[in-house]
PDB file of C-alpha atoms in Angstrom:
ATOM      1  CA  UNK N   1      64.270 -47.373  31.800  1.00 68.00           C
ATOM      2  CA  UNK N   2      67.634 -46.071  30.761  1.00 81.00           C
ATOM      3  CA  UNK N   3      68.695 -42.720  30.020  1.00 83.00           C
ATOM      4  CA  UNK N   4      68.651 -42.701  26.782  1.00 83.00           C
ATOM      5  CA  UNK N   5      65.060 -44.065  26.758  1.00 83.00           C
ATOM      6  CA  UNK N   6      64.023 -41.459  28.971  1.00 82.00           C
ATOM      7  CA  UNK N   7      66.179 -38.514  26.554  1.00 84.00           C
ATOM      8  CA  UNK N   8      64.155 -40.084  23.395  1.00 87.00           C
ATOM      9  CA  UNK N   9      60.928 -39.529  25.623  1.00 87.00           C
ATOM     10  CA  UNK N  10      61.453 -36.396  26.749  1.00 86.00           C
ATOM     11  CA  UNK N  11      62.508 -35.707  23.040  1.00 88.00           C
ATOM     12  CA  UNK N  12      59.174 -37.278  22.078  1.00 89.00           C
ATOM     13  CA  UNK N  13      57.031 -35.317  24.159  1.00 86.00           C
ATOM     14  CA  UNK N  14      59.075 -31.735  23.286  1.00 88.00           C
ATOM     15  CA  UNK N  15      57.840 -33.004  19.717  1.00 90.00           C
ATOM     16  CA  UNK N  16      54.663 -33.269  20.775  1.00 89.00           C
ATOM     17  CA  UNK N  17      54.426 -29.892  22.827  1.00 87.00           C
ATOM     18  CA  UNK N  18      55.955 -28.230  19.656  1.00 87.00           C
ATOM     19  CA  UNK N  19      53.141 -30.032  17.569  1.00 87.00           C
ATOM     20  CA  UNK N  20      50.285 -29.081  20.082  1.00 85.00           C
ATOM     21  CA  UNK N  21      51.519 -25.339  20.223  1.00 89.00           C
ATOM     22  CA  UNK N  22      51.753 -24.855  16.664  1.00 89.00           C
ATOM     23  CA  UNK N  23      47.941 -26.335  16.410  1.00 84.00           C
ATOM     24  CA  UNK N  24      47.281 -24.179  19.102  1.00 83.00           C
ATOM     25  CA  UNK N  25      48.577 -20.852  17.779  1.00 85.00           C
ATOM     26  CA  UNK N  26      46.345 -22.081  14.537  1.00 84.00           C
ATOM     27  CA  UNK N  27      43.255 -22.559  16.644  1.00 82.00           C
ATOM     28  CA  UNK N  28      43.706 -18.926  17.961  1.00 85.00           C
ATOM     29  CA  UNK N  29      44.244 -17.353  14.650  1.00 83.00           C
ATOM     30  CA  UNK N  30      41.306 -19.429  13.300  1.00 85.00           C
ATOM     31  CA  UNK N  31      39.171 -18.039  16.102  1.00 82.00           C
ATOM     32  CA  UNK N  32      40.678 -14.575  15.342  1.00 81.00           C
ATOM     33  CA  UNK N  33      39.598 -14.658  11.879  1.00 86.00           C
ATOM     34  CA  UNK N  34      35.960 -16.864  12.454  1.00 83.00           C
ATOM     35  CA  UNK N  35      35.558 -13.470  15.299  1.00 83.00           C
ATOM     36  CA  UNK N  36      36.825 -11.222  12.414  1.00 84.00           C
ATOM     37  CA  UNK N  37      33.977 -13.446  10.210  1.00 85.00           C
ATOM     38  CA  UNK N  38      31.243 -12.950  12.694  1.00 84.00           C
ATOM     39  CA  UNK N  39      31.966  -9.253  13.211  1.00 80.00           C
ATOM     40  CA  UNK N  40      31.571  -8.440   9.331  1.00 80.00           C
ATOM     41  CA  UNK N  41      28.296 -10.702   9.138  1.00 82.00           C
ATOM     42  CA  UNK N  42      26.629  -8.572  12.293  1.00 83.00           C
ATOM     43  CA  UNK N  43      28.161  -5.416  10.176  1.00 80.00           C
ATOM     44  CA  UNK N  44      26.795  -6.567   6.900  1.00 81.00           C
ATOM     45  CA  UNK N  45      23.222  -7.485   8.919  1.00 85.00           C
ATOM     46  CA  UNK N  46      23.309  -4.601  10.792  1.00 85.00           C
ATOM     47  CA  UNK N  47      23.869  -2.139   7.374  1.00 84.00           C
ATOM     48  CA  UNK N  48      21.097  -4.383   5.669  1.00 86.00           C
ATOM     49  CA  UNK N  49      19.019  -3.491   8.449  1.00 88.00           C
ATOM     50  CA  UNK N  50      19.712   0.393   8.144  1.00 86.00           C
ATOM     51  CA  UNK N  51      19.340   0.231   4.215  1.00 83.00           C
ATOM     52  CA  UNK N  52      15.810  -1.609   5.095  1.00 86.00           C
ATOM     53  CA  UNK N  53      14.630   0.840   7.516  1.00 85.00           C
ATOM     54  CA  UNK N  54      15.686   3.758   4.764  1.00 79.00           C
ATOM     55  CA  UNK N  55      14.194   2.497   1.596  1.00 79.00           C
ATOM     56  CA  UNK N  56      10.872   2.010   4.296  1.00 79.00           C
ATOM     57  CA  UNK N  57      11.596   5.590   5.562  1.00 72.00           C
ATOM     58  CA  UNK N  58      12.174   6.489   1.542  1.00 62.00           C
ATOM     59  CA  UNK N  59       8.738   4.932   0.238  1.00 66.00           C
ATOM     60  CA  UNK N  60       6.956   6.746   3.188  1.00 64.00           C
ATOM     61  CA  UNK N  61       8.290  10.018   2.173  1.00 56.00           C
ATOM     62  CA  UNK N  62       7.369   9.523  -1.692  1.00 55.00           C
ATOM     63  CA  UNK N  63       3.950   8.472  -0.248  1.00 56.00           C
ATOM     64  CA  UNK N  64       3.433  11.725   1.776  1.00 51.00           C
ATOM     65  CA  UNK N  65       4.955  13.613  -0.499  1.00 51.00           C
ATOM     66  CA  UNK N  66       2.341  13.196  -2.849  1.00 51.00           C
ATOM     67  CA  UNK N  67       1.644  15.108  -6.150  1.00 51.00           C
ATOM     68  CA  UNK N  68       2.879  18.935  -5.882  1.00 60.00           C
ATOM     69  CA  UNK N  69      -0.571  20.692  -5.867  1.00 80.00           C
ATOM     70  CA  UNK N  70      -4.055  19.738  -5.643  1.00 82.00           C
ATOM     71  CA  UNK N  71      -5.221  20.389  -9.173  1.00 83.00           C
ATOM     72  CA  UNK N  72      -2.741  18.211 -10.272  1.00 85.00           C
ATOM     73  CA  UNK N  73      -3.698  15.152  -7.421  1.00 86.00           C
ATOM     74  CA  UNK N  74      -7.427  15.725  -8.273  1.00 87.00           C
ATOM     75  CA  UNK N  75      -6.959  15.420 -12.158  1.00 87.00           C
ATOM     76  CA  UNK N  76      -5.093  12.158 -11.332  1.00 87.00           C
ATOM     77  CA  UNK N  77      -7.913  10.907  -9.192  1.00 90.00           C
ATOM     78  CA  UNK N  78     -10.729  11.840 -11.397  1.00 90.00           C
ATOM     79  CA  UNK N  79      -8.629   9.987 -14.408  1.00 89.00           C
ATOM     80  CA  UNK N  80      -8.266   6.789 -13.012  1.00 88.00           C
ATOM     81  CA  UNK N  81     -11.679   6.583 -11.269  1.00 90.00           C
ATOM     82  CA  UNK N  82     -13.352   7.415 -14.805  1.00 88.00           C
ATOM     83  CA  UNK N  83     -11.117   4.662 -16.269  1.00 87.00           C
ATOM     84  CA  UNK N  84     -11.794   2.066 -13.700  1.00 89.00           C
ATOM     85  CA  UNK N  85     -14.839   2.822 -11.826  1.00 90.00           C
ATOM     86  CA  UNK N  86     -13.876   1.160  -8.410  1.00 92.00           C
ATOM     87  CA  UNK N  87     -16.379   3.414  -6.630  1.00 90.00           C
ATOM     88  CA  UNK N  88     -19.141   0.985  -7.605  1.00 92.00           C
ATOM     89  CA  UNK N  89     -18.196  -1.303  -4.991  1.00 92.00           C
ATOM     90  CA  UNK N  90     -19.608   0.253  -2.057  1.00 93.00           C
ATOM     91  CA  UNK N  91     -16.886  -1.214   0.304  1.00 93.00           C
ATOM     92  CA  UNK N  92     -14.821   1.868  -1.805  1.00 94.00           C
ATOM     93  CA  UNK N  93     -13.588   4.154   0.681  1.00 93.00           C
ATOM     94  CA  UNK N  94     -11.190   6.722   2.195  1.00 93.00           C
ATOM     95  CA  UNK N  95      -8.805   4.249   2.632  1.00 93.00           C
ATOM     96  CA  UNK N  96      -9.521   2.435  -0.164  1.00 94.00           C
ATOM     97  CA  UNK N  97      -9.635   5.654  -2.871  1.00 93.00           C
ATOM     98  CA  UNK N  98      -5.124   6.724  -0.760  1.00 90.00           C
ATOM     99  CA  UNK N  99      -4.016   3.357  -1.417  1.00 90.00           C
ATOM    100  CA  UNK N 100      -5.883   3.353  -5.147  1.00 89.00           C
ATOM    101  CA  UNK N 101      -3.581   6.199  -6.105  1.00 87.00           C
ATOM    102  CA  UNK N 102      -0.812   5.969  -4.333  1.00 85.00           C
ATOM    103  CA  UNK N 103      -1.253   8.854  -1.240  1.00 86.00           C
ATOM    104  CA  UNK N 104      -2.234   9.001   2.031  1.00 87.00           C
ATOM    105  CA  UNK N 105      -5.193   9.245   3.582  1.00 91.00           C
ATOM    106  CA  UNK N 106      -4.101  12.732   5.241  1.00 90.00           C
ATOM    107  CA  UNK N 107      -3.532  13.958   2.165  1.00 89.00           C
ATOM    108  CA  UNK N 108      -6.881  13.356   0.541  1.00 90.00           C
ATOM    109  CA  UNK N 109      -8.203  14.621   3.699  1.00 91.00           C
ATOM    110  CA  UNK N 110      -6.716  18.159   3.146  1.00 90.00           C
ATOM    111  CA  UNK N 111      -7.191  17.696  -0.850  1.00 90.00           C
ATOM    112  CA  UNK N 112     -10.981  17.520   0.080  1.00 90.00           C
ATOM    113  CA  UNK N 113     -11.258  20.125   3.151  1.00 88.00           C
ATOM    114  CA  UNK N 114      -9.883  22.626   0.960  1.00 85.00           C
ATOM    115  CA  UNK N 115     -11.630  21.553  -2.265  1.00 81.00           C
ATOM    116  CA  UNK N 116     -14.753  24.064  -3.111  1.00 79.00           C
ATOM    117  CA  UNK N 117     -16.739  21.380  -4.391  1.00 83.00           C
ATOM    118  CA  UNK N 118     -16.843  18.256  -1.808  1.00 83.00           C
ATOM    119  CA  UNK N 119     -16.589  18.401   1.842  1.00 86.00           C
ATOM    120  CA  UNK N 120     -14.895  15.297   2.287  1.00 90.00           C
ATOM    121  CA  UNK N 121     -13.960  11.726  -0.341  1.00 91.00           C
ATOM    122  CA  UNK N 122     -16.881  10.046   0.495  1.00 92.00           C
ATOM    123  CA  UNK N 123     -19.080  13.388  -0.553  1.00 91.00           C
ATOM    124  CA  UNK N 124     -16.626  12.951  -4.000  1.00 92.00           C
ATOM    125  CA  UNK N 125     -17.330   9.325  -4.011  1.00 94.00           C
ATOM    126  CA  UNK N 126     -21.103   9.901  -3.527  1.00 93.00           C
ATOM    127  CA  UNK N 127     -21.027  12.375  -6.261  1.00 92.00           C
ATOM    128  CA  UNK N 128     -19.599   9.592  -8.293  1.00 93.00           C
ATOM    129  CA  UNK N 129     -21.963   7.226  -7.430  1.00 95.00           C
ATOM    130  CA  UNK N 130     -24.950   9.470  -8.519  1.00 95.00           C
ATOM    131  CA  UNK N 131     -23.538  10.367 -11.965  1.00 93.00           C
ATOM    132  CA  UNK N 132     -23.016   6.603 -12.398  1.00 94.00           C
ATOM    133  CA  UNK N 133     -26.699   5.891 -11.327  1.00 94.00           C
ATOM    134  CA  UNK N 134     -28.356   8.704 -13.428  1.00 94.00           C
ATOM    135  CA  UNK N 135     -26.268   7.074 -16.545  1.00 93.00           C
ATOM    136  CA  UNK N 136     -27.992   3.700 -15.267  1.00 95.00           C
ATOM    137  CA  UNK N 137     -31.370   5.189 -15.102  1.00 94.00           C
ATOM    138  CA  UNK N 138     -30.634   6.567 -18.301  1.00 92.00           C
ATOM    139  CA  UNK N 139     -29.007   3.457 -20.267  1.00 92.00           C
ATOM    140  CA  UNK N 140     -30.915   0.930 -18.619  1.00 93.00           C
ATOM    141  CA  UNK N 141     -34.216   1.529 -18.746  1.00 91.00           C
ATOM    142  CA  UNK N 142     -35.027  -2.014 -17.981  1.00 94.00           C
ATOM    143  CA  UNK N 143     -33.619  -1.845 -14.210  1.00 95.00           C
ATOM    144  CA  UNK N 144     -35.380  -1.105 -11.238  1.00 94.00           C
ATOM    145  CA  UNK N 145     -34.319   2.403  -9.177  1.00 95.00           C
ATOM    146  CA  UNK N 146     -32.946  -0.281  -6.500  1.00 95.00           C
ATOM    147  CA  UNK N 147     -30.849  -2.084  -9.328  1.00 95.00           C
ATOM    148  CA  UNK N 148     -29.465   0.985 -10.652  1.00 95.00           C
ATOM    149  CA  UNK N 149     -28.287   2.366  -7.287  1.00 96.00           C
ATOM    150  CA  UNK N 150     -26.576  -1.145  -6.191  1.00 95.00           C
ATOM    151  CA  UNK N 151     -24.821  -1.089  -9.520  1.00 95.00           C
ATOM    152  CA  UNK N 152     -23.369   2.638  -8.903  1.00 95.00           C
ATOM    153  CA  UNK N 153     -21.977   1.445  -5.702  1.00 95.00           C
ATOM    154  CA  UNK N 154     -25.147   2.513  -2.920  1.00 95.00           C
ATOM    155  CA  UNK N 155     -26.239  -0.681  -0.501  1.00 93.00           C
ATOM    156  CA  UNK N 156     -29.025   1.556   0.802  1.00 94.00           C
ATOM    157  CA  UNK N 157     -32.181   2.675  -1.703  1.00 94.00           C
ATOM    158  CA  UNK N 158     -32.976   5.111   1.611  1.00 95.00           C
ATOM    159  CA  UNK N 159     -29.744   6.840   1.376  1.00 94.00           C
ATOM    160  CA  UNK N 160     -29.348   7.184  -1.887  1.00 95.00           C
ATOM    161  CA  UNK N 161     -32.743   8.528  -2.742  1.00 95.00           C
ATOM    162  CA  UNK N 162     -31.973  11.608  -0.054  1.00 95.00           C
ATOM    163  CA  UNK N 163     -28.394  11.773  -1.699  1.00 94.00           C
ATOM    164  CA  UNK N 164     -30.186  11.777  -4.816  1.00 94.00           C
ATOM    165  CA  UNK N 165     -33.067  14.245  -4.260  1.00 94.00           C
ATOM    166  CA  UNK N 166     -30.684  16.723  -2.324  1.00 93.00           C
ATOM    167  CA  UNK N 167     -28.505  16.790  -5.947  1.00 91.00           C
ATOM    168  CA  UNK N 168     -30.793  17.211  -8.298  1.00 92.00           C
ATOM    169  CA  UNK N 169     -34.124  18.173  -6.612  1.00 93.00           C
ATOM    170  CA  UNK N 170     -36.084  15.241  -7.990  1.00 94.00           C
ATOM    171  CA  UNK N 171     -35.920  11.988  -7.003  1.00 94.00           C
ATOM    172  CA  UNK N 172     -34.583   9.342  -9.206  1.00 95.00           C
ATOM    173  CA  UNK N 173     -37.932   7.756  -9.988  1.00 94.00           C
ATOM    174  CA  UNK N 174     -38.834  11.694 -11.391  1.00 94.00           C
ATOM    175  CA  UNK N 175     -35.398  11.508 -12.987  1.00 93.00           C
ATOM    176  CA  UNK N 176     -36.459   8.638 -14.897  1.00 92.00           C
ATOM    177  CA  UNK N 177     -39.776   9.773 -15.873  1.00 91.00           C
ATOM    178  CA  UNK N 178     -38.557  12.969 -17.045  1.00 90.00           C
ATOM    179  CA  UNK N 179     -36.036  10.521 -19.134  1.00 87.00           C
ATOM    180  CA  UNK N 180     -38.759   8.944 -20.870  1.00 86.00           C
ATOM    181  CA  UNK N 181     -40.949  11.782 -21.611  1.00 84.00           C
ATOM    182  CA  UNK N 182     -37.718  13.384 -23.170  1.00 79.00           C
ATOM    183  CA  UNK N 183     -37.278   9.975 -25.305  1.00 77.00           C
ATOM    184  CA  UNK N 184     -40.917   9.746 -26.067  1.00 77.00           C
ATOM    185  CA  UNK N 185     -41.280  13.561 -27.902  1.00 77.00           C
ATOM    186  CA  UNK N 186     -37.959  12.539 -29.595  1.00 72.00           C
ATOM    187  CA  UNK N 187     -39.978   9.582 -31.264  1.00 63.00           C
TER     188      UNK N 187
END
């Protein structure tokens, strides 16, 4: 090989450095910017993840926070209850009655212990219940006792007969036959 072969390779190869360096220095700037890239996304993931864990913290707060007084939780209750009746299915509960309008189950705890009327929700609910089954007693005189109570949300005739005769101080068949001596002197 003669010099000047060997000057054109060198040449060739200083090209080729010059080439490589340049694609280098673009690979590093690349990974600058893909870092840059990945840094925003874990940013952006990470505020998604605070805004997430505020609008959770946000709904809990409007949960707890409830209505401003009792009178005006109660009223609310008793309103969509009348409307709806979900206390006929017996499976209706504590639980069932927070999520129903939209509070807590502490709440209606302290809505009922200081309430002068019902101990607790499922004393309300049972309260319900027997207005609902003295309107079935009343308006359907073809149902049985058992049919009536079932229908008001009771699963046991035992239960709500005590429920019923500590109430009223009669038991619902004596409810129903005072019922039908009041419909016979109207006829």
């Amino acid at each position: 090989m003669n010099e000047n072969d060997y000057k054109q390779q060198i040449e060739e190869l200083k090209r080729m450095v010059d080439v490589l360096q340049k694609a280098n220095i673009d690979l590093i700037n690349r990974n600058l910017q893909m870092g840059q890239q990945i840094d925003a996304f874990y940013d952006v993931r990470r505020r998604i993840q605070m805004l997430k864990e505020l609008v959770i913290r946000h709904k809990e707060l409007i949960k707890n926070a409830d209505l401003r007084d009792d009178a005006e939780l109660m009223a609310l209750i008793e309103t969509r209850l009348e409307q709806e009746l979900p206390h006929e299915n017996p499976d209706f509960g504590l639980k069932e009655l927070a999520e129903y309008v939209g509070t807590s189950q502490t709440r209606l705890i302290d809505l009922f212990r200081h309430s002068s009327q019902y101990r607790s929700a499922d004393d309300y609910l049972d309260y319900l219940r027997l207005l609902r089954s003295m309107f079935y007693l009343q308006s359907k005189p073809q149902w049985g006792i058992a049919a009536c109570a079932q229908q008001a949300g009771f699963t046991v005739i035992r239960t709500y007969n005590r429920k019923f005769q500590d109430a009223l101080g009669m038991t619902p068949h004596e409810f129903r036959q005072l019922l039908e001596e009041g419909r016979e002197q109207k006829d």
